[in-house]
Short mmCIF file of C-alpha atoms and ligand atoms in Angstrom, two decimals:
data_model
loop_
_atom_site.label_atom_id
_atom_site.label_comp_id
_atom_site.label_asym_id
_atom_site.label_seq_id
_atom_site.Cartn_x
_atom_site.Cartn_y
_atom_site.Cartn_z
CA UNK A 1 3.08 -21.98 -32.95
CA UNK A 2 2.97 -22.32 -29.18
CA UNK A 3 0.96 -19.54 -27.59
CA UNK A 4 2.97 -17.25 -25.31
CA UNK A 5 0.98 -15.82 -22.45
CA UNK A 6 0.92 -12.20 -21.36
CA UNK A 7 -0.27 -10.83 -18.05
CA UNK A 8 -3.83 -9.51 -17.86
CA UNK A 9 -4.27 -5.83 -18.74
CA UNK A 10 -3.96 -3.58 -15.72
CA UNK A 11 -1.74 -5.96 -13.75
CA UNK A 12 2.03 -5.88 -13.40
CA UNK A 13 4.86 -8.27 -12.69
CA UNK A 14 7.14 -7.01 -9.97
CA UNK A 15 10.51 -8.37 -11.02
CA UNK A 16 13.34 -9.13 -8.57
CA UNK A 17 15.15 -5.78 -9.03
CA UNK A 18 11.95 -3.83 -8.35
CA UNK A 19 10.94 -6.17 -5.52
CA UNK A 20 13.80 -4.77 -3.40
CA UNK A 21 12.01 -1.44 -3.32
CA UNK A 22 8.71 -3.14 -2.46
CA UNK A 23 10.27 -5.14 0.34
CA UNK A 24 11.86 -2.02 1.80
CA UNK A 25 8.54 -0.14 1.62
CA UNK A 26 6.66 -3.05 3.20
CA UNK A 27 9.13 -3.56 5.99
CA UNK A 28 9.35 0.16 6.76
CA UNK A 29 5.54 0.33 6.77
CA UNK A 30 5.38 -2.58 9.22
CA UNK A 31 8.05 -0.95 11.40
CA UNK A 32 6.26 2.42 11.50
CA UNK A 33 2.87 0.79 12.23
CA UNK A 34 4.52 -1.07 15.05
CA UNK A 35 5.92 2.13 16.58
CA UNK A 36 2.41 3.64 16.51
CA UNK A 37 0.87 0.51 18.07
CA UNK A 38 -1.01 -0.80 15.00
CA UNK A 39 -1.17 -4.59 14.56
CA UNK A 40 -1.43 -6.44 11.27
CA UNK A 41 -4.71 -8.01 10.15
CA UNK A 42 -5.10 -10.23 7.08
CA UNK A 43 -8.50 -10.68 5.51
CA UNK A 44 -9.53 -12.64 2.38
CA UNK A 45 -8.94 -11.20 -1.08
CA UNK A 46 -12.65 -11.59 -1.83
CA UNK A 47 -15.82 -10.99 0.11
CA UNK A 48 -19.56 -10.87 -0.49
CA UNK A 49 -20.27 -8.18 -3.08
CA UNK A 50 -22.99 -6.79 -0.85
CA UNK A 51 -20.43 -5.95 1.85
CA UNK A 52 -18.73 -3.53 -0.52
CA UNK A 53 -22.00 -2.15 -1.88
CA UNK A 54 -23.36 -1.52 1.62
CA UNK A 55 -20.19 0.09 2.95
CA UNK A 56 -18.94 2.19 0.03
CA UNK A 57 -22.44 2.97 -1.22
CA UNK A 58 -24.36 1.72 -4.25
CA UNK A 59 -23.75 4.99 -6.03
CA UNK A 60 -19.98 5.16 -5.59
CA UNK A 61 -17.92 4.81 -8.77
CA UNK A 62 -16.20 1.74 -7.36
CA UNK A 63 -19.42 -0.17 -6.76
CA UNK A 64 -21.10 1.10 -9.93
CA UNK A 65 -18.28 0.55 -12.39
CA UNK A 66 -15.24 -1.13 -10.94
CA UNK A 67 -16.19 -4.25 -9.02
CA UNK A 68 -14.56 -7.43 -10.24
CA UNK A 69 -17.13 -10.13 -9.54
CA UNK A 70 -16.19 -13.76 -9.14
CA UNK A 71 -18.09 -16.56 -10.81
CA UNK A 72 -18.32 -19.73 -8.80
CA UNK A 73 -18.91 -23.18 -10.28
CA UNK A 74 -21.40 -23.86 -7.53
CA UNK A 75 -24.88 -22.40 -7.92
CA UNK A 76 -25.52 -21.96 -4.21
CA UNK A 77 -22.32 -19.93 -3.78
CA UNK A 78 -23.18 -17.75 -6.75
CA UNK A 79 -26.33 -16.71 -4.97
CA UNK A 80 -24.26 -14.81 -2.41
CA UNK A 81 -22.14 -13.13 -5.11
CA UNK A 82 -18.49 -12.53 -4.36
CA UNK A 83 -16.16 -9.80 -5.55
CA UNK A 84 -12.44 -9.23 -5.33
CA UNK A 85 -11.84 -6.58 -2.69
CA UNK A 86 -11.53 -3.08 -4.18
CA UNK A 87 -10.29 -1.63 -0.87
CA UNK A 88 -9.51 -2.77 2.66
CA UNK A 89 -11.82 -0.92 5.05
CA UNK A 90 -15.00 -2.93 4.41
CA UNK A 91 -13.21 -6.23 5.00
CA UNK A 92 -11.50 -5.02 8.16
CA UNK A 93 -14.80 -3.77 9.58
CA UNK A 94 -16.51 -7.04 8.63
CA UNK A 95 -13.78 -8.93 10.44
CA UNK A 96 -13.90 -6.57 13.43
CA UNK A 97 -17.62 -7.27 13.82
CA UNK A 98 -17.47 -11.00 13.05
CA UNK A 99 -14.63 -11.63 15.51
CA UNK A 100 -16.14 -9.49 18.27
CA UNK A 101 -13.03 -7.36 18.47
CA UNK A 102 -15.09 -4.65 20.16
CA UNK A 103 -15.54 -6.96 23.14
CA UNK A 104 -11.91 -8.09 23.15
CA UNK A 105 -10.13 -4.75 22.84
CA UNK A 106 -10.98 -1.21 23.87
CA UNK A 107 -9.59 0.31 20.74
CA UNK A 108 -8.45 -1.84 17.81
CA UNK A 109 -5.53 -0.30 15.95
CA UNK A 110 -5.06 -2.41 12.83
CA UNK A 111 -3.04 -2.29 9.62
CA UNK A 112 -3.10 -4.29 6.40
CA UNK A 113 -0.96 -4.62 3.36
CA UNK A 114 -1.87 -6.33 0.14
CA UNK A 115 -3.46 -6.34 -3.30
CA UNK A 116 -6.75 -4.62 -4.16
CA UNK A 117 -8.72 -5.02 -7.38
CA UNK A 118 -10.73 -2.54 -9.42
CA UNK A 119 -11.99 -2.92 -12.98
CA UNK A 120 -10.63 0.45 -14.07
CA UNK A 121 -9.36 1.61 -17.46
CA UNK A 122 -5.64 1.00 -16.98
CA UNK A 123 -3.10 3.78 -17.39
CA UNK A 124 0.14 4.88 -15.74
CA UNK A 125 -0.41 4.70 -11.99
CA UNK A 126 -3.86 3.14 -12.39
CA UNK A 127 -4.08 -0.62 -12.38
CA UNK A 128 -6.70 -3.30 -11.98
CA UNK A 129 -4.58 -5.07 -9.40
CA UNK A 130 -2.72 -2.63 -7.18
CA UNK A 131 -1.44 -2.70 -3.61
CA UNK A 132 -2.31 -0.71 -0.54
CA UNK A 133 -0.97 -0.19 2.93
CA UNK A 134 -3.84 0.81 5.14
CA UNK A 135 -4.61 1.39 8.78
CA UNK A 136 -7.88 1.45 10.69
CA UNK A 137 -8.44 2.57 14.30
CA UNK A 138 -11.83 1.27 15.40
CA UNK A 139 -13.51 1.24 18.75
CA UNK A 140 -15.35 3.00 21.48
CA UNK A 141 -13.58 6.21 22.34
CA UNK A 142 -11.89 6.53 18.99
CA UNK A 143 -13.70 9.78 18.19
CA UNK A 144 -10.87 11.86 19.49
CA UNK A 145 -9.19 14.65 17.54
CA UNK A 146 -5.91 13.19 18.81
CA UNK A 147 -6.61 9.98 16.92
CA UNK A 148 -7.49 11.89 13.72
CA UNK A 149 -4.18 13.71 14.05
CA UNK A 150 -2.31 10.49 14.84
CA UNK A 151 -3.67 8.77 11.75
CA UNK A 152 -2.74 11.72 9.55
CA UNK A 153 0.70 12.00 11.17
CA UNK A 154 1.23 8.29 10.65
CA UNK A 155 0.48 8.52 6.93
CA UNK A 156 2.78 11.53 6.52
CA UNK A 157 5.56 9.88 8.51
CA UNK A 158 5.19 6.69 6.51
CA UNK A 159 5.75 8.58 3.28
CA UNK A 160 8.79 10.27 4.80
CA UNK A 161 9.99 6.89 6.08
CA UNK A 162 9.85 5.54 2.51
CA UNK A 163 12.21 8.34 1.45
CA UNK A 164 9.81 10.98 0.10
CA UNK A 165 10.76 14.57 0.94
CA UNK A 166 8.19 16.85 2.58
CA UNK A 167 8.07 19.05 -0.56
CA UNK A 168 7.23 16.07 -2.78
CA UNK A 169 3.72 15.61 -1.43
CA UNK A 170 0.75 17.73 -0.38
CA UNK A 171 -1.79 17.06 2.33
CA UNK A 172 -5.35 18.29 1.85
CA UNK A 173 -7.81 18.30 4.71
CA UNK A 174 -11.53 18.84 5.13
CA UNK A 175 -14.45 17.81 7.25
CA UNK A 176 -17.79 16.44 6.10
CA UNK A 177 -19.34 16.65 9.53
CA UNK A 178 -21.85 14.16 10.92
CA UNK A 179 -24.36 12.19 8.82
CA UNK A 180 -26.87 14.97 9.47
CA UNK A 181 -24.40 17.66 8.37
CA UNK A 182 -23.75 15.66 5.20
CA UNK A 183 -27.46 15.58 4.49
CA UNK A 184 -27.68 19.37 4.92
CA UNK A 185 -24.64 19.81 2.69
CA UNK A 186 -26.09 17.64 -0.07
CA UNK A 187 -29.37 19.63 0.07
CA UNK A 188 -27.39 22.88 -0.14
CA UNK A 189 -25.35 21.58 -3.08
CA UNK A 190 -28.43 20.44 -4.98
CA UNK A 191 -30.03 23.86 -4.54
CA UNK A 192 -26.89 25.59 -5.77
CA UNK A 193 -26.34 23.24 -8.69
CA UNK A 194 -29.96 22.96 -9.81
CA UNK A 195 -29.77 25.85 -12.32
CA UNK A 196 -26.67 24.28 -13.94
CA UNK A 197 -27.70 20.63 -14.18
CA UNK A 198 -28.04 20.65 -17.97
CA UNK A 199 -24.51 22.08 -18.33
CA UNK A 200 -22.90 19.32 -16.23
CA UNK A 201 -21.23 16.30 -17.86
CA UNK A 202 -23.29 13.11 -18.33
CA UNK A 203 -21.77 11.46 -15.25
CA UNK A 204 -22.44 14.49 -13.06
CA UNK A 205 -26.03 14.73 -14.26
CA UNK A 206 -26.51 11.27 -12.80
CA UNK A 207 -24.45 12.16 -9.72
CA UNK A 208 -26.78 15.11 -9.10
CA UNK A 209 -29.50 12.75 -7.86
CA UNK A 210 -27.42 9.84 -6.68
CA UNK A 211 -24.21 11.21 -5.18
CA UNK A 212 -24.04 14.97 -5.45
CA UNK A 213 -20.73 15.21 -3.55
CA UNK A 214 -18.94 13.53 -6.41
CA UNK A 215 -19.65 16.54 -8.64
CA UNK A 216 -17.19 18.47 -6.48
CA UNK A 217 -14.25 16.37 -7.59
CA UNK A 218 -15.23 15.83 -11.22
CA UNK A 219 -12.29 16.49 -13.55
CA UNK A 220 -14.46 17.78 -16.42
CA UNK A 221 -13.56 21.40 -17.25
CA UNK A 222 -17.11 22.73 -17.35
CA UNK A 223 -18.12 20.94 -14.14
CA UNK A 224 -15.04 22.38 -12.45
CA UNK A 225 -15.90 25.90 -13.57
CA UNK A 226 -19.42 25.52 -12.23
CA UNK A 227 -18.18 24.10 -8.93
CA UNK A 228 -15.58 26.83 -8.48
CA UNK A 229 -18.25 29.51 -8.79
CA UNK A 230 -20.22 28.08 -5.86
CA UNK A 231 -19.70 29.55 -2.43
CA UNK A 232 -18.90 26.57 -0.31
CA UNK A 233 -17.87 26.88 3.32
CA UNK A 234 -18.56 25.11 6.57
CA UNK A 235 -21.79 26.91 7.48
CA UNK A 236 -23.81 23.72 6.90
CA UNK A 237 -21.92 22.06 9.76
CA UNK A 238 -23.18 21.85 13.32
CA UNK A 239 -21.28 23.72 16.03
CA UNK A 240 -19.96 20.40 17.42
CA UNK A 241 -18.64 19.30 14.03
CA UNK A 242 -16.90 22.61 13.49
CA UNK A 243 -15.37 22.46 16.94
CA UNK A 244 -14.17 18.91 16.35
CA UNK A 245 -12.48 19.92 13.11
CA UNK A 246 -10.92 22.94 14.80
CA UNK A 247 -9.43 20.62 17.44
CA UNK A 248 -8.05 18.26 14.79
CA UNK A 249 -6.33 21.20 13.10
CA UNK A 250 -4.93 22.48 16.37
CA UNK A 251 -3.40 19.08 17.16
CA UNK A 252 -1.95 18.86 13.63
CA UNK A 253 -0.48 22.34 14.08
CA UNK A 254 1.09 21.30 17.36
CA UNK A 255 2.76 18.43 15.47
CA UNK A 256 3.96 20.86 12.77
CA UNK A 257 2.15 18.94 10.07
CA UNK A 258 1.40 21.26 7.20
CA UNK A 259 -1.86 20.87 5.31
CA UNK A 260 -4.08 22.78 3.01
CA UNK A 261 -7.72 23.07 3.94
CA UNK A 262 -9.94 22.30 0.94
CA UNK A 263 -13.71 22.62 1.22
CA UNK A 264 -14.10 20.74 -2.08
CA UNK A 265 -12.45 17.58 -0.75
CA UNK A 266 -15.33 15.15 -0.20
CA UNK A 267 -14.08 11.62 -1.09
CA UNK A 268 -16.34 9.41 -3.15
CA UNK A 269 -17.48 6.85 -0.63
CA UNK A 270 -20.64 6.98 1.45
CA UNK A 271 -19.04 5.91 4.68
CA UNK A 272 -16.95 8.99 5.42
CA UNK A 273 -18.00 11.41 8.16
CA UNK A 274 -16.07 14.31 9.75
CA UNK A 275 -12.34 14.44 8.93
CA UNK A 276 -11.29 13.50 5.40
CA UNK A 277 -7.83 13.90 3.90
CA UNK A 278 -5.90 13.15 0.77
CA UNK A 279 -2.18 13.14 0.03
CA UNK A 280 -1.02 13.81 -3.50
CA UNK A 281 2.27 14.02 -5.32
CA UNK A 282 1.94 16.69 -8.05
CA UNK A 283 4.88 15.20 -9.99
CA UNK A 284 2.80 12.12 -10.81
CA UNK A 285 0.50 13.91 -13.28
CA UNK A 286 -3.14 12.89 -13.61
CA UNK A 287 -2.99 9.94 -11.19
CA UNK A 288 -1.37 11.93 -8.41
CA UNK A 289 -3.14 10.61 -5.29
CA UNK A 290 -0.71 8.74 -3.04
CA UNK A 291 -3.29 7.98 -0.42
CA UNK A 292 -6.39 9.08 1.35
CA UNK A 293 -8.47 8.46 4.39
CA UNK A 294 -10.91 9.75 6.89
CA UNK A 295 -13.30 9.10 9.69
CA UNK A 296 -16.21 6.69 9.31
CA UNK A 297 -18.14 6.83 12.56
CA UNK A 298 -21.31 5.13 11.35
CA UNK A 299 -19.97 2.26 9.26
CA UNK A 300 -19.52 -0.35 11.99
CA UNK A 301 -23.13 0.00 13.13
CA UNK A 302 -24.37 0.15 9.53
CA UNK A 303 -22.76 -3.24 8.97
CA UNK A 304 -24.43 -4.73 12.02
CA UNK A 305 -21.77 -4.03 14.67
CA UNK A 306 -21.92 -1.91 17.77
CA UNK A 307 -22.01 1.89 17.62
CA UNK A 308 -18.28 2.56 17.63
CA UNK A 309 -16.29 5.26 15.89
CA UNK A 310 -13.49 4.67 13.43
CA UNK A 311 -10.88 6.33 11.25
CA UNK A 312 -8.38 5.04 8.69
CA UNK A 313 -6.38 5.61 5.55
CA UNK A 314 -4.83 3.74 2.65
CA UNK A 315 -1.71 4.50 0.64
CA UNK A 316 -1.12 3.05 -2.84
CA UNK A 317 2.23 1.28 -3.10
CA UNK A 318 2.54 1.55 -6.92
CA UNK A 319 2.16 5.33 -6.69
CA UNK A 320 4.74 5.50 -3.91
CA UNK A 321 7.18 3.50 -6.04
CA UNK A 322 6.54 5.90 -8.94
CA UNK A 323 6.97 8.95 -6.70
CA UNK A 324 10.25 7.61 -5.30
CA UNK A 325 11.63 7.10 -8.82
CA UNK A 326 15.29 6.33 -8.42
CA UNK A 327 15.44 7.78 -4.89
CA UNK A 328 15.83 5.72 -1.74
CA UNK A 329 18.37 3.17 -0.62
CA UNK A 330 17.02 -0.05 -2.04
CA UNK A 331 20.16 -1.96 -2.98
CA UNK A 332 20.40 -5.73 -2.90
CA UNK A 333 22.05 -7.04 0.26
CA UNK A 334 25.45 -8.48 -0.70
CA UNK A 335 26.00 -12.22 -0.81
CA UNK A 336 28.26 -13.45 2.00
CA UNK A 337 30.11 -16.04 -0.02
CA UNK A 338 30.39 -17.17 -3.62
CA UNK A 339 31.94 -20.61 -4.10
CA UNK A 340 34.11 -21.41 -7.10
CA UNK A 341 34.93 -24.97 -8.11
CA UNK A 342 37.85 -25.34 -10.52
CA UNK A 343 37.19 -28.93 -11.70
CA UNK A 344 34.50 -31.63 -11.71
CA UNK A 345 35.64 -33.35 -8.49
CA UNK A 346 35.83 -30.07 -6.57
CA UNK A 347 32.36 -29.20 -7.91
CA UNK A 348 30.84 -32.13 -6.02
CA UNK A 349 32.61 -31.18 -2.77
CA UNK A 350 31.79 -27.48 -3.28
CA UNK A 351 28.07 -28.20 -3.66
CA UNK A 352 28.01 -29.99 -0.28
CA UNK A 353 30.07 -27.21 1.26
CA UNK A 354 27.62 -24.53 0.05
CA UNK A 355 24.71 -26.35 1.71
CA UNK A 356 26.62 -26.61 5.01
CA UNK A 357 27.46 -22.93 4.97
CA UNK A 358 23.83 -21.98 4.24
CA UNK A 359 22.69 -24.16 7.14
CA UNK A 360 24.95 -22.03 9.34
CA UNK A 361 22.82 -19.01 8.32
CA UNK A 362 25.27 -17.54 5.82
CA UNK A 363 24.11 -16.52 2.34
CA UNK A 364 26.07 -18.51 -0.18
CA UNK A 365 25.86 -19.39 -3.86
CA UNK A 366 27.87 -21.04 -6.62
CA UNK A 367 28.00 -21.43 -10.41
CA UNK A 368 26.72 -25.07 -10.48
CA UNK A 369 29.06 -26.12 -13.25
CA UNK A 370 32.73 -26.13 -13.78
CA UNK A 371 34.03 -23.01 -15.57
CA UNK A 372 37.18 -20.89 -15.71
CA UNK A 373 38.25 -18.98 -12.61
CA UNK A 374 37.86 -15.72 -14.53
CA UNK A 375 34.26 -16.31 -15.59
CA UNK A 376 33.31 -17.46 -12.08
CA UNK A 377 34.95 -14.39 -10.53
CA UNK A 378 32.76 -12.30 -12.83
CA UNK A 379 29.69 -14.09 -11.44
CA UNK A 380 30.88 -13.41 -7.89
CA UNK A 381 31.32 -9.72 -8.73
CA UNK A 382 27.85 -9.55 -10.21
CA UNK A 383 26.43 -10.98 -6.99
CA UNK A 384 28.45 -8.45 -4.97
CA UNK A 385 29.92 -11.33 -2.93
CA UNK A 386 31.85 -10.26 0.17
CA UNK A 387 34.00 -13.40 0.05
CA UNK A 388 34.93 -15.88 -2.67
CA UNK A 389 35.83 -19.43 -1.68
CA UNK A 390 37.91 -21.37 -4.17
CA UNK A 391 38.27 -25.12 -4.32
CA UNK A 392 40.42 -26.92 -6.90
CA UNK A 393 42.48 -30.06 -7.25
CA UNK A 394 45.45 -28.76 -5.24
CA UNK A 395 43.19 -27.46 -2.43
CA UNK A 396 41.38 -30.82 -2.27
CA UNK A 397 44.68 -32.69 -2.05
CA UNK A 398 45.83 -30.50 0.85
CA UNK A 399 42.35 -30.54 2.46
CA UNK A 400 42.06 -26.72 2.42
CA UNK A 401 40.02 -23.96 0.81
CA UNK A 402 41.14 -20.51 -0.27
CA UNK A 403 39.03 -17.69 1.13
CA UNK A 404 39.39 -14.39 -0.71
CA UNK A 405 38.15 -11.19 0.90
CA UNK A 406 36.70 -9.21 -1.98
CA UNK A 407 36.88 -5.96 0.00
CA UNK A 408 40.65 -5.81 0.48
CA UNK A 409 41.76 -8.58 -1.91
CA UNK A 410 43.52 -10.61 0.84
CA UNK A 411 43.57 -14.42 0.59
CA UNK A 412 43.86 -17.01 3.36
CA UNK A 413 43.67 -20.79 3.34
CA UNK A 414 41.73 -22.73 5.92
CA UNK A 415 41.40 -26.46 6.59
CA UNK A 416 38.22 -27.54 4.81
CA UNK A 417 37.20 -29.56 7.87
CA UNK A 418 37.30 -26.46 10.09
CA UNK A 419 33.87 -25.22 9.05
CA UNK A 420 33.41 -23.17 12.25
CA UNK A 421 36.48 -21.11 11.56
CA UNK A 422 35.32 -20.49 8.01
CA UNK A 423 31.79 -19.51 9.07
CA UNK A 424 33.27 -17.14 11.72
CA UNK A 425 35.26 -15.37 8.98
CA UNK A 426 32.23 -15.19 6.66
CA UNK A 427 30.07 -13.68 9.39
CA UNK A 428 32.51 -10.78 9.89
P1 LIG B 501 -8.82 5.19 -2.70
O1 LIG B 501 -9.37 4.08 -1.88
O2 LIG B 501 -9.39 5.23 -4.09
O3 LIG B 501 -8.79 6.51 -2.03
O4 LIG B 501 -7.32 4.78 -2.91
C1 LIG B 501 -6.30 5.02 -1.97
C2 LIG B 501 -4.98 5.00 -2.72
O5 LIG B 501 -4.81 3.76 -3.41
C3 LIG B 501 -4.92 6.04 -3.84
O6 LIG B 501 -4.54 7.29 -3.34
C4 LIG B 501 -3.89 5.45 -4.76
O7 LIG B 501 -2.59 5.70 -4.29
C5 LIG B 501 -4.16 3.97 -4.65
N1 LIG B 501 -5.02 3.50 -5.76
C6 LIG B 501 -6.36 3.54 -5.85
N2 LIG B 501 -6.80 3.00 -6.99
C7 LIG B 501 -5.70 2.62 -7.67
C8 LIG B 501 -5.48 1.98 -8.93
N3 LIG B 501 -6.49 1.63 -9.71
N4 LIG B 501 -4.21 1.73 -9.31
C9 LIG B 501 -3.17 2.08 -8.52
N5 LIG B 501 -3.32 2.66 -7.31
C10 LIG B 501 -4.56 2.94 -6.88
#
């Protein structure tokens, strides 16, 4: 028996029918980024493991449990330790620093699009290889509430641009404040949670010391009950942080962007400061997050760059595809011309003709072997051809081709040598 291969668990083939939706999402995302002044950046699919550990935090779930490490054949490369990228921000910041973008541009507005990898337990909407569209605005002067609002507006408008209706997704917003405010908040949380530590789930008992914020978004029923009894507000924030958040909300209000403020929204990664947000689609069930983002004012300097502020977000394409379901106009673009050869000799001439027509920038295809007119017309229908071009013995003798307009059924013959006339018709 010859072994048949299957794709690795947690990955997916995107077959041609589905790819249409992906292409539309990608090209709309590029278009929208362009209108907001964000330029594409492409970074490697893998980086030093330490980059991810230092940026997301050793205690984050991603670094603790989900990194996919690469083994190299070469000992000296192993020493550095590489991992497939689990997200885009760390790589973009690494590139920003390495390429001195801070010296080249005042404010770098960047976007990326591509696969990310996390060793998660696969389920619907949760894969080991998935795709994100993300943006990052990094640079001196980027700590402006206008930029927070722009980034949030951009993510909302992107989702609308893909065809999602405003009532299909929810935006949640919070602020974590500065690094100092976060420290105060974690102290406050530990004090409040101390009496309940033994009741928390195993994971949260560990989170209590290592990453107390994560307890706030634990899905365990008992942890949730404990968390919901706490009185959490923004009193741990400095006056400046509260004012900043107030300004962000005012700008969002002026843009008519609706959001729900949620003091429990903390995000699991160390690098977030100030504004954090998450967009979910309740219809998607347990894996309902479409995207998330926030400000990370200290990350660039923590990774050895200059002290510049930054904010970004990432949307998951698989989840967007799931949320769109059958909605959205993602039909295949019709073929301009399908060529039908009625005998062996015409087949040879037709093949050359198809190449010439394609060289003129017209999409064209054929059946590649001689078959009945009826069966070839079926193929043309299947390809949604706008025109069918028929070549048989009698046409060859007269030096003409028959061009059939599939829209209105009309037929015209043209001299086969008059390729310009034929391409003009096909372009209409
Ligand atoms: P995160 O960096 O975890 O906030 O992820 C941002 C977005 O990427 C999420 O809201 C999801 O839409 C998507 N995403 C994250 N992890 C996965 C995964 N394992 N499979 C599919 N999509 C994911």
